[in-house]
PDB file of C-alpha atoms in Angstrom:
ATOM      1  CA  UNK A 272       0.000   0.000   0.000  1.00  0.00           C
ATOM      2  CA  UNK A 273       1.219   3.484  -0.778  1.00  0.00           C
ATOM      3  CA  UNK A 274       0.248   6.422   1.404  1.00  0.00           C
ATOM      4  CA  UNK A 275      -2.517   7.411  -1.027  1.00  0.00           C
ATOM      5  CA  UNK A 276      -4.111   4.390  -2.624  1.00  0.00           C
ATOM      6  CA  UNK A 277      -7.141   4.929  -4.849  1.00  0.00           C
ATOM      7  CA  UNK A 278      -8.970   1.912  -6.174  1.00  0.00           C
ATOM      8  CA  UNK A 279     -12.006   1.279  -8.342  1.00  0.00           C
ATOM      9  CA  UNK A 280     -12.959  -2.376  -8.123  1.00  0.00           C
ATOM     10  CA  UNK A 281     -14.388  -3.467 -11.469  1.00  0.00           C
ATOM     11  CA  UNK A 282     -15.432  -6.809 -10.034  1.00  0.00           C
ATOM     12  CA  UNK A 283     -17.020  -5.421  -6.899  1.00  0.00           C
ATOM     13  CA  UNK A 284     -20.363  -4.602  -8.492  1.00  0.00           C
ATOM     14  CA  UNK A 285     -20.842  -8.219  -9.593  1.00  0.00           C
ATOM     15  CA  UNK A 286     -19.841  -9.422  -6.132  1.00  0.00           C
ATOM     16  CA  UNK A 287     -22.269  -6.965  -4.540  1.00  0.00           C
ATOM     17  CA  UNK A 288     -25.148  -8.216  -6.669  1.00  0.00           C
ATOM     18  CA  UNK A 289     -24.333 -11.846  -5.850  1.00  0.00           C
ATOM     19  CA  UNK A 290     -23.935 -10.991  -2.182  1.00  0.00           C
ATOM     20  CA  UNK A 291     -27.316  -9.290  -1.993  1.00  0.00           C
ATOM     21  CA  UNK A 292     -29.095 -11.868  -4.142  1.00  0.00           C
ATOM     22  CA  UNK A 293     -27.965 -14.780  -1.972  1.00  0.00           C
ATOM     23  CA  UNK A 294     -27.471 -13.375   1.518  1.00  0.00           C
ATOM     24  CA  UNK A 295     -28.053 -16.698   3.253  1.00  0.00           C
ATOM     25  CA  UNK A 296     -26.322 -19.008   0.797  1.00  0.00           C
ATOM     26  CA  UNK A 297     -23.001 -19.220  -1.032  1.00  0.00           C
ATOM     27  CA  UNK A 298     -22.825 -15.482  -1.687  1.00  0.00           C
ATOM     28  CA  UNK A 299     -21.653 -14.903   1.869  1.00  0.00           C
ATOM     29  CA  UNK A 300     -18.813 -17.378   1.534  1.00  0.00           C
ATOM     30  CA  UNK A 301     -17.724 -16.022  -1.845  1.00  0.00           C
ATOM     31  CA  UNK A 302     -17.635 -12.520  -0.432  1.00  0.00           C
ATOM     32  CA  UNK A 303     -15.013 -13.561   2.105  1.00  0.00           C
ATOM     33  CA  UNK A 304     -17.369 -13.034   5.052  1.00  0.00           C
ATOM     34  CA  UNK A 305     -17.786 -16.129   7.215  1.00  0.00           C
ATOM     35  CA  UNK A 306     -21.410 -17.266   7.153  1.00  0.00           C
ATOM     36  CA  UNK A 307     -21.623 -17.853  10.900  1.00  0.00           C
ATOM     37  CA  UNK A 308     -18.914 -15.425  11.998  1.00  0.00           C
ATOM     38  CA  UNK A 309     -19.310 -12.248  14.041  1.00  0.00           C
ATOM     39  CA  UNK A 310     -18.899  -9.990  11.008  1.00  0.00           C
ATOM     40  CA  UNK A 311     -21.753 -11.744   9.209  1.00  0.00           C
ATOM     41  CA  UNK A 312     -23.936 -11.191  12.259  1.00  0.00           C
ATOM     42  CA  UNK A 313     -22.903  -7.520  12.316  1.00  0.00           C
ATOM     43  CA  UNK A 314     -24.018  -7.061   8.720  1.00  0.00           C
ATOM     44  CA  UNK A 315     -27.219  -9.000   9.327  1.00  0.00           C
ATOM     45  CA  UNK A 316     -28.042  -6.733  12.261  1.00  0.00           C
ATOM     46  CA  UNK A 317     -27.120  -3.663  10.219  1.00  0.00           C
ATOM     47  CA  UNK A 318     -29.475  -4.682   7.404  1.00  0.00           C
ATOM     48  CA  UNK A 319     -32.376  -4.912   9.860  1.00  0.00           C
ATOM     49  CA  UNK A 320     -31.488  -1.559  11.452  1.00  0.00           C
ATOM     50  CA  UNK A 321     -31.245   0.221   8.121  1.00  0.00           C
ATOM     51  CA  UNK A 322     -34.503  -1.214   6.822  1.00  0.00           C
ATOM     52  CA  UNK A 323     -36.199  -0.144  10.042  1.00  0.00           C
ATOM     53  CA  UNK A 324     -35.033   3.486   9.817  1.00  0.00           C
ATOM     54  CA  UNK A 325     -37.850   6.016   9.608  1.00  0.00           C
ATOM     55  CA  UNK A 326     -35.959   8.537   7.484  1.00  0.00           C
ATOM     56  CA  UNK A 327     -32.935   8.979   5.247  1.00  0.00           C
ATOM     57  CA  UNK A 328     -31.124  10.951   7.947  1.00  0.00           C
ATOM     58  CA  UNK A 329     -31.757   8.252  10.543  1.00  0.00           C
ATOM     59  CA  UNK A 330     -30.455   5.587   8.150  1.00  0.00           C
ATOM     60  CA  UNK A 331     -27.250   7.589   7.628  1.00  0.00           C
ATOM     61  CA  UNK A 332     -26.787   7.987  11.379  1.00  0.00           C
ATOM     62  CA  UNK A 333     -27.088   4.219  11.783  1.00  0.00           C
ATOM     63  CA  UNK A 334     -24.511   3.667   9.034  1.00  0.00           C
ATOM     64  CA  UNK A 335     -21.806   5.767  10.731  1.00  0.00           C
ATOM     65  CA  UNK A 336     -22.572   4.231  14.110  1.00  0.00           C
ATOM     66  CA  UNK A 337     -22.281   0.707  12.693  1.00  0.00           C
ATOM     67  CA  UNK A 338     -19.092   1.613  10.798  1.00  0.00           C
ATOM     68  CA  UNK A 339     -17.108   1.866  14.035  1.00  0.00           C
ATOM     69  CA  UNK A 340     -18.148  -1.669  14.997  1.00  0.00           C
ATOM     70  CA  UNK A 341     -17.677  -3.207  11.559  1.00  0.00           C
ATOM     71  CA  UNK A 342     -14.280  -1.535  11.003  1.00  0.00           C
ATOM     72  CA  UNK A 343     -12.939  -1.335  14.572  1.00  0.00           C
ATOM     73  CA  UNK A 344      -9.687   0.257  13.393  1.00  0.00           C
ATOM     74  CA  UNK A 345     -11.668   3.464  12.844  1.00  0.00           C
ATOM     75  CA  UNK A 346     -12.000   6.017  15.646  1.00  0.00           C
ATOM     76  CA  UNK A 347     -14.406   8.361  13.828  1.00  0.00           C
ATOM     77  CA  UNK A 348     -16.829   8.055  10.932  1.00  0.00           C
ATOM     78  CA  UNK A 349     -18.771  10.459   8.730  1.00  0.00           C
ATOM     79  CA  UNK A 350     -20.684  10.577   5.463  1.00  0.00           C
ATOM     80  CA  UNK A 351     -19.912  12.988   2.641  1.00  0.00           C
ATOM     81  CA  UNK A 352     -22.680  13.899   0.202  1.00  0.00           C
ATOM     82  CA  UNK A 353     -22.579  16.069  -2.896  1.00  0.00           C
ATOM     83  CA  UNK A 354     -25.206  18.623  -3.817  1.00  0.00           C
ATOM     84  CA  UNK A 355     -26.497  19.236  -7.332  1.00  0.00           C
ATOM     85  CA  UNK A 356     -24.144  22.209  -7.739  1.00  0.00           C
ATOM     86  CA  UNK A 357     -21.100  20.026  -7.021  1.00  0.00           C
ATOM     87  CA  UNK A 358     -20.523  21.167  -3.443  1.00  0.00           C
ATOM     88  CA  UNK A 359     -19.769  18.779  -0.581  1.00  0.00           C
ATOM     89  CA  UNK A 360     -21.287  18.566   2.893  1.00  0.00           C
ATOM     90  CA  UNK A 361     -21.336  16.267   5.930  1.00  0.00           C
ATOM     91  CA  UNK A 362     -24.903  15.389   7.025  1.00  0.00           C
ATOM     92  CA  UNK A 363     -23.885  12.933   9.794  1.00  0.00           C
ATOM     93  CA  UNK A 364     -20.766  12.144  11.815  1.00  0.00           C
ATOM     94  CA  UNK A 365     -19.899  10.300  15.013  1.00  0.00           C
ATOM     95  CA  UNK A 366     -17.861  13.208  16.413  1.00  0.00           C
ATOM     96  CA  UNK A 367     -17.409  16.865  15.522  1.00  0.00           C
ATOM     97  CA  UNK A 368     -13.730  16.186  14.762  1.00  0.00           C
ATOM     98  CA  UNK A 369     -14.807  14.064  11.778  1.00  0.00           C
ATOM     99  CA  UNK A 370     -16.846  16.961  10.416  1.00  0.00           C
ATOM    100  CA  UNK A 371     -13.844  19.279  10.830  1.00  0.00           C
ATOM    101  CA  UNK A 372     -11.597  16.831   8.939  1.00  0.00           C
ATOM    102  CA  UNK A 373     -14.202  16.586   6.186  1.00  0.00           C
ATOM    103  CA  UNK A 374     -14.465  20.379   6.040  1.00  0.00           C
ATOM    104  CA  UNK A 375     -10.698  20.727   5.596  1.00  0.00           C
ATOM    105  CA  UNK A 376     -10.842  18.469   2.550  1.00  0.00           C
ATOM    106  CA  UNK A 377     -13.728  20.473   1.092  1.00  0.00           C
ATOM    107  CA  UNK A 378     -11.776  23.702   1.635  1.00  0.00           C
ATOM    108  CA  UNK A 379      -8.409  22.606   0.223  1.00  0.00           C
ATOM    109  CA  UNK A 380      -9.931  20.501  -2.562  1.00  0.00           C
ATOM    110  CA  UNK A 381      -8.011  17.308  -1.807  1.00  0.00           C
ATOM    111  CA  UNK A 382      -8.380  14.199   0.301  1.00  0.00           C
ATOM    112  CA  UNK A 383      -9.641  10.603   0.197  1.00  0.00           C
ATOM    113  CA  UNK A 384     -13.271  11.539   0.917  1.00  0.00           C
ATOM    114  CA  UNK A 385     -13.318  13.766  -2.189  1.00  0.00           C
ATOM    115  CA  UNK A 386     -11.659  11.093  -4.309  1.00  0.00           C
ATOM    116  CA  UNK A 387     -14.179   8.456  -3.212  1.00  0.00           C
ATOM    117  CA  UNK A 388     -17.169  10.775  -3.640  1.00  0.00           C
ATOM    118  CA  UNK A 389     -16.114  11.635  -7.195  1.00  0.00           C
ATOM    119  CA  UNK A 390     -16.163   7.986  -8.316  1.00  0.00           C
ATOM    120  CA  UNK A 391     -18.993   6.656 -10.440  1.00  0.00           C
ATOM    121  CA  UNK A 392     -18.338   3.023  -9.496  1.00  0.00           C
ATOM    122  CA  UNK A 393     -17.693   1.153  -6.238  1.00  0.00           C
ATOM    123  CA  UNK A 394     -14.206   1.843  -4.939  1.00  0.00           C
ATOM    124  CA  UNK A 395     -12.152   3.416  -2.191  1.00  0.00           C
ATOM    125  CA  UNK A 396      -9.425   5.935  -1.441  1.00  0.00           C
ATOM    126  CA  UNK A 397      -6.923   5.309   1.339  1.00  0.00           C
ATOM    127  CA  UNK A 398      -4.294   7.492   2.978  1.00  0.00           C
ATOM    128  CA  UNK A 399      -2.524   5.362   5.589  1.00  0.00           C
ATOM    129  CA  UNK A 400       0.116   7.917   6.569  1.00  0.00           C
ATOM    130  CA  UNK A 401      -1.612  11.294   6.584  1.00  0.00           C
ATOM    131  CA  UNK A 402       1.163  13.456   8.100  1.00  0.00           C
ATOM    132  CA  UNK A 403       3.565  12.410   5.318  1.00  0.00           C
ATOM    133  CA  UNK A 404       1.056  11.979   2.500  1.00  0.00           C
ATOM    134  CA  UNK A 405       2.365  12.699  -1.003  1.00  0.00           C
ATOM    135  CA  UNK A 406      -1.080  12.360  -2.547  1.00  0.00           C
ATOM    136  CA  UNK A 407      -2.817  14.787  -0.176  1.00  0.00           C
ATOM    137  CA  UNK A 408      -0.026  16.976   1.236  1.00  0.00           C
ATOM    138  CA  UNK A 409      -2.024  19.934   2.553  1.00  0.00           C
ATOM    139  CA  UNK A 410      -4.870  17.925   4.015  1.00  0.00           C
ATOM    140  CA  UNK A 411      -2.500  15.259   5.338  1.00  0.00           C
ATOM    141  CA  UNK A 412      -0.372  17.791   7.191  1.00  0.00           C
ATOM    142  CA  UNK A 413      -3.411  19.463   8.770  1.00  0.00           C
ATOM    143  CA  UNK A 414      -4.958  16.106   9.710  1.00  0.00           C
ATOM    144  CA  UNK A 415      -1.654  15.089  11.292  1.00  0.00           C
ATOM    145  CA  UNK A 416      -1.607  18.228  13.413  1.00  0.00           C
ATOM    146  CA  UNK A 417      -5.094  17.282  14.627  1.00  0.00           C
ATOM    147  CA  UNK A 418      -3.765  13.883  15.694  1.00  0.00           C
ATOM    148  CA  UNK A 419      -4.961  11.625  12.863  1.00  0.00           C
ATOM    149  CA  UNK A 420      -2.845   9.172  10.906  1.00  0.00           C
ATOM    150  CA  UNK A 421      -5.174   7.327   8.494  1.00  0.00           C
ATOM    151  CA  UNK A 422      -8.318   7.849   6.440  1.00  0.00           C
ATOM    152  CA  UNK A 423     -10.220   5.222   4.469  1.00  0.00           C
ATOM    153  CA  UNK A 424     -13.098   6.492   2.307  1.00  0.00           C
ATOM    154  CA  UNK A 425     -15.423   4.222   0.320  1.00  0.00           C
ATOM    155  CA  UNK A 426     -17.759   5.332  -2.457  1.00  0.00           C
ATOM    156  CA  UNK A 427     -21.422   5.619  -1.512  1.00  0.00           C
ATOM    157  CA  UNK A 428     -23.482   5.128  -4.661  1.00  0.00           C
ATOM    158  CA  UNK A 429     -27.042   6.395  -5.117  1.00  0.00           C
ATOM    159  CA  UNK A 430     -29.762   4.432  -6.843  1.00  0.00           C
ATOM    160  CA  UNK A 431     -29.097   4.042 -10.571  1.00  0.00           C
ATOM    161  CA  UNK A 432     -32.364   5.877 -11.323  1.00  0.00           C
ATOM    162  CA  UNK A 433     -31.463   8.789  -9.042  1.00  0.00           C
ATOM    163  CA  UNK A 434     -30.072  12.111 -10.199  1.00  0.00           C
ATOM    164  CA  UNK A 435     -28.031  12.369  -7.001  1.00  0.00           C
ATOM    165  CA  UNK A 436     -24.217  12.156  -7.388  1.00  0.00           C
ATOM    166  CA  UNK A 437     -22.153   9.632  -5.393  1.00  0.00           C
ATOM    167  CA  UNK A 438     -20.968  10.307  -1.851  1.00  0.00           C
ATOM    168  CA  UNK A 439     -18.531   8.647   0.555  1.00  0.00           C
ATOM    169  CA  UNK A 440     -18.299   6.924   3.927  1.00  0.00           C
ATOM    170  CA  UNK A 441     -15.212   8.253   5.717  1.00  0.00           C
ATOM    171  CA  UNK A 442     -13.350   6.298   8.403  1.00  0.00           C
ATOM    172  CA  UNK A 443     -10.655   8.096  10.428  1.00  0.00           C
ATOM    173  CA  UNK A 444      -8.010   6.613  12.713  1.00  0.00           C
ATOM    174  CA  UNK A 445      -5.514   8.269  15.035  1.00  0.00           C
ATOM    175  CA  UNK A 446      -2.966   5.624  14.054  1.00  0.00           C
ATOM    176  CA  UNK A 447      -0.846   5.573  10.895  1.00  0.00           C
ATOM    177  CA  UNK A 448      -1.169   2.348   8.888  1.00  0.00           C
ATOM    178  CA  UNK A 449      -4.471   1.548  10.586  1.00  0.00           C
ATOM    179  CA  UNK A 450      -6.386   0.083   7.646  1.00  0.00           C
ATOM    180  CA  UNK A 451      -5.276  -3.253   6.198  1.00  0.00           C
ATOM    181  CA  UNK A 452      -6.840  -5.322   3.418  1.00  0.00           C
ATOM    182  CA  UNK A 453      -9.458  -6.829   5.732  1.00  0.00           C
ATOM    183  CA  UNK A 454     -10.527  -3.375   6.864  1.00  0.00           C
ATOM    184  CA  UNK A 455     -10.881  -2.273   3.244  1.00  0.00           C
ATOM    185  CA  UNK A 456     -12.975  -5.347   2.408  1.00  0.00           C
ATOM    186  CA  UNK A 457     -15.274  -4.756   5.388  1.00  0.00           C
ATOM    187  CA  UNK A 458     -15.621  -1.067   4.485  1.00  0.00           C
ATOM    188  CA  UNK A 459     -16.563  -1.963   0.905  1.00  0.00           C
ATOM    189  CA  UNK A 460     -19.266  -4.376   2.071  1.00  0.00           C
ATOM    190  CA  UNK A 461     -20.504  -1.690   4.468  1.00  0.00           C
ATOM    191  CA  UNK A 462     -20.666   0.794   1.589  1.00  0.00           C
ATOM    192  CA  UNK A 463     -22.642  -1.712  -0.479  1.00  0.00           C
ATOM    193  CA  UNK A 464     -25.185  -2.230   2.319  1.00  0.00           C
ATOM    194  CA  UNK A 465     -25.381   1.494   2.973  1.00  0.00           C
ATOM    195  CA  UNK A 466     -25.843   2.379  -0.695  1.00  0.00           C
ATOM    196  CA  UNK A 467     -28.778  -0.003  -1.040  1.00  0.00           C
ATOM    197  CA  UNK A 468     -30.371   1.061   2.230  1.00  0.00           C
ATOM    198  CA  UNK A 469     -29.962   4.790   1.610  1.00  0.00           C
ATOM    199  CA  UNK A 470     -31.366   4.430  -1.888  1.00  0.00           C
ATOM    200  CA  UNK A 471     -34.398   2.709  -0.414  1.00  0.00           C
ATOM    201  CA  UNK A 472     -34.727   5.330   2.322  1.00  0.00           C
ATOM    202  CA  UNK A 473     -34.418   8.137  -0.209  1.00  0.00           C
ATOM    203  CA  UNK A 474     -37.121   6.561  -2.357  1.00  0.00           C
ATOM    204  CA  UNK A 475     -39.328   6.102   0.714  1.00  0.00           C
ATOM    205  CA  UNK A 476     -38.735   9.726   1.744  1.00  0.00           C
ATOM    206  CA  UNK A 477     -39.500  10.958  -1.767  1.00  0.00           C
ATOM    207  CA  UNK A 478     -42.694   8.895  -1.860  1.00  0.00           C
ATOM    208  CA  UNK A 479     -43.747  10.234   1.534  1.00  0.00           C
ATOM    209  CA  UNK A 480     -43.091  13.805   0.450  1.00  0.00           C
ATOM    210  CA  UNK A 481     -45.027  13.218  -2.754  1.00  0.00           C
ATOM    211  CA  UNK A 482     -47.935  11.883  -0.725  1.00  0.00           C
ATOM    212  CA  UNK A 483     -47.826  14.947   1.551  1.00  0.00           C
ATOM    213  CA  UNK A 484     -47.747  17.300  -1.435  1.00  0.00           C
ATOM    214  CA  UNK A 485     -50.626  15.412  -3.055  1.00  0.00           C
ATOM    215  CA  UNK A 486     -52.693  15.614   0.128  1.00  0.00           C
ATOM    216  CA  UNK A 487     -51.993  19.325   0.391  1.00  0.00           C
ATOM    217  CA  UNK A 488     -53.021  19.790  -3.224  1.00  0.00           C
ATOM    218  CA  UNK A 489     -56.278  17.899  -2.641  1.00  0.00           C
ATOM    219  CA  UNK A 490     -56.960  19.861   0.550  1.00  0.00           C
ATOM    220  CA  UNK A 491     -56.286  23.137  -1.269  1.00  0.00           C
ATOM    221  CA  UNK A 492     -58.622  22.167  -4.106  1.00  0.00           C
ATOM    222  CA  UNK A 493     -61.340  21.249  -1.592  1.00  0.00           C
ATOM    223  CA  UNK A 494     -60.981  24.575   0.229  1.00  0.00           C
ATOM    224  CA  UNK A 495     -61.196  26.542  -3.004  1.00  0.00           C
ATOM    225  CA  UNK A 496     -64.234  24.500  -4.031  1.00  0.00           C
ATOM    226  CA  UNK A 497     -65.951  25.242  -0.730  1.00  0.00           C
ATOM    227  CA  UNK A 498     -65.203  28.967  -1.040  1.00  0.00           C
ATOM    228  CA  UNK A 499     -66.561  28.968  -4.593  1.00  0.00           C
ATOM    229  CA  UNK A 500     -69.746  27.276  -3.392  1.00  0.00           C
ATOM    230  CA  UNK A 501     -70.274  29.888  -0.694  1.00  0.00           C
ATOM    231  CA  UNK A 502     -69.875  32.746  -3.211  1.00  0.00           C
ATOM    232  CA  UNK A 503     -72.150  31.030  -5.735  1.00  0.00           C
ATOM    233  CA  UNK A 504     -74.849  30.632  -3.088  1.00  0.00           C
ATOM    234  CA  UNK A 505     -74.517  34.156  -1.713  1.00  0.00           C
ATOM    235  CA  UNK A 506     -74.337  35.963  -5.042  1.00  0.00           C
ATOM    236  CA  UNK A 507     -76.196  33.626  -7.384  1.00  0.00           C
ATOM    237  CA  UNK A 508     -73.236  33.381  -9.774  1.00  0.00           C
ATOM    238  CA  UNK A 509     -71.554  30.588 -11.736  1.00  0.00           C
ATOM    239  CA  UNK A 510     -68.543  28.561 -10.631  1.00  0.00           C
ATOM    240  CA  UNK A 511     -66.283  30.366 -13.110  1.00  0.00           C
ATOM    241  CA  UNK A 512     -67.432  33.763 -11.873  1.00  0.00           C
ATOM    242  CA  UNK A 513     -66.884  32.745  -8.252  1.00  0.00           C
ATOM    243  CA  UNK A 514     -63.366  31.545  -9.040  1.00  0.00           C
ATOM    244  CA  UNK A 515     -62.559  34.814 -10.850  1.00  0.00           C
ATOM    245  CA  UNK A 516     -63.641  36.774  -7.762  1.00  0.00           C
ATOM    246  CA  UNK A 517     -61.382  34.658  -5.532  1.00  0.00           C
ATOM    247  CA  UNK A 518     -58.450  34.962  -7.936  1.00  0.00           C
ATOM    248  CA  UNK A 519     -58.734  38.747  -8.307  1.00  0.00           C
ATOM    249  CA  UNK A 520     -59.185  39.249  -4.561  1.00  0.00           C
ATOM    250  CA  UNK A 521     -56.118  37.139  -3.761  1.00  0.00           C
ATOM    251  CA  UNK A 522     -54.065  39.252  -6.173  1.00  0.00           C
ATOM    252  CA  UNK A 523     -55.426  42.521  -4.784  1.00  0.00           C
ATOM    253  CA  UNK A 524     -54.732  41.487  -1.187  1.00  0.00           C
ATOM    254  CA  UNK A 525     -51.425  39.767  -2.092  1.00  0.00           C
ATOM    255  CA  UNK A 526     -52.380  36.548  -0.319  1.00  0.00           C
ATOM    256  CA  UNK A 527     -52.346  33.009  -1.613  1.00  0.00           C
ATOM    257  CA  UNK A 528     -55.554  31.772  -3.164  1.00  0.00           C
ATOM    258  CA  UNK A 529     -55.796  28.826  -0.772  1.00  0.00           C
ATOM    259  CA  UNK A 530     -55.329  31.137   2.248  1.00  0.00           C
ATOM    260  CA  UNK A 531     -58.124  33.384   0.994  1.00  0.00           C
ATOM    261  CA  UNK A 532     -60.334  30.328   0.433  1.00  0.00           C
ATOM    262  CA  UNK A 533     -59.626  29.165   3.985  1.00  0.00           C
ATOM    263  CA  UNK A 534     -60.686  32.575   5.354  1.00  0.00           C
ATOM    264  CA  UNK A 535     -63.866  32.552   3.299  1.00  0.00           C
ATOM    265  CA  UNK A 536     -64.882  29.067   4.450  1.00  0.00           C
ATOM    266  CA  UNK A 537     -64.028  29.665   8.125  1.00  0.00           C
ATOM    267  CA  UNK A 538     -65.456  33.179   8.465  1.00  0.00           C
ATOM    268  CA  UNK A 539     -68.134  33.456   5.767  1.00  0.00           C
ATOM    269  CA  UNK A 540     -70.813  34.303   8.357  1.00  0.00           C
ATOM    270  CA  UNK A 541     -68.786  37.328   9.444  1.00  0.00           C
ATOM    271  CA  UNK A 542     -67.812  38.558   5.980  1.00  0.00           C
ATOM    272  CA  UNK A 543     -69.848  40.723   3.619  1.00  0.00           C
ATOM    273  CA  UNK A 544     -69.717  38.512   0.560  1.00  0.00           C
TER     274      UNK A 544
END
């Protein structure tokens, strides 16, 4: 290992699919994770926890918490996400120091978490000697002054149908040379689990938001319909004429049409309509 290893594993995607398709059969053995071993139980527990999360943010918090158990060489963990404009941010972390280390990479424009988050395929970026890093000299020196020696970042991939860019799971250690091949393998499996779970959580969140927006739209339509009915009854006018009155009044008063409709329906006995 050099001090700044960056890998994209072309075969990992096929392994991930096999692993997920046969979680209780040979896929576990082929992945290098013992079927009855403690690591297999860790991932089994993690899968249940992630599926049980009520929101995308909660799922991410469970990922970073589990990361410290699944890769015990890590002292801190965080998740890096990218926004549509290309910026980076840290939505969850196990300690504020991890967020500060992430922020340094965002500021200086270098570091394993940026390398991993810029990948379009499963992979990782590793700096196992941060204070003397040739690949990330500015970040490495600053991380060293903060007392950290290693950083392993794995690519966090969104759903293939999503417009969201990839992110990264970041694992920090105070020790230099902390992450060996087994740690990398465990981190890659963690990233695979997390990617699937977060994609599902994001889809669930999007569906829930869509349902809320739909309900609000239906409620708004009902309110406007009720207000129109009140005006039609009071003034003996058509539905189109009643709607025009509501629309013009909302513009004149600079209030939303649905808010005006709510006032009309709630206070029509008090208003001179």
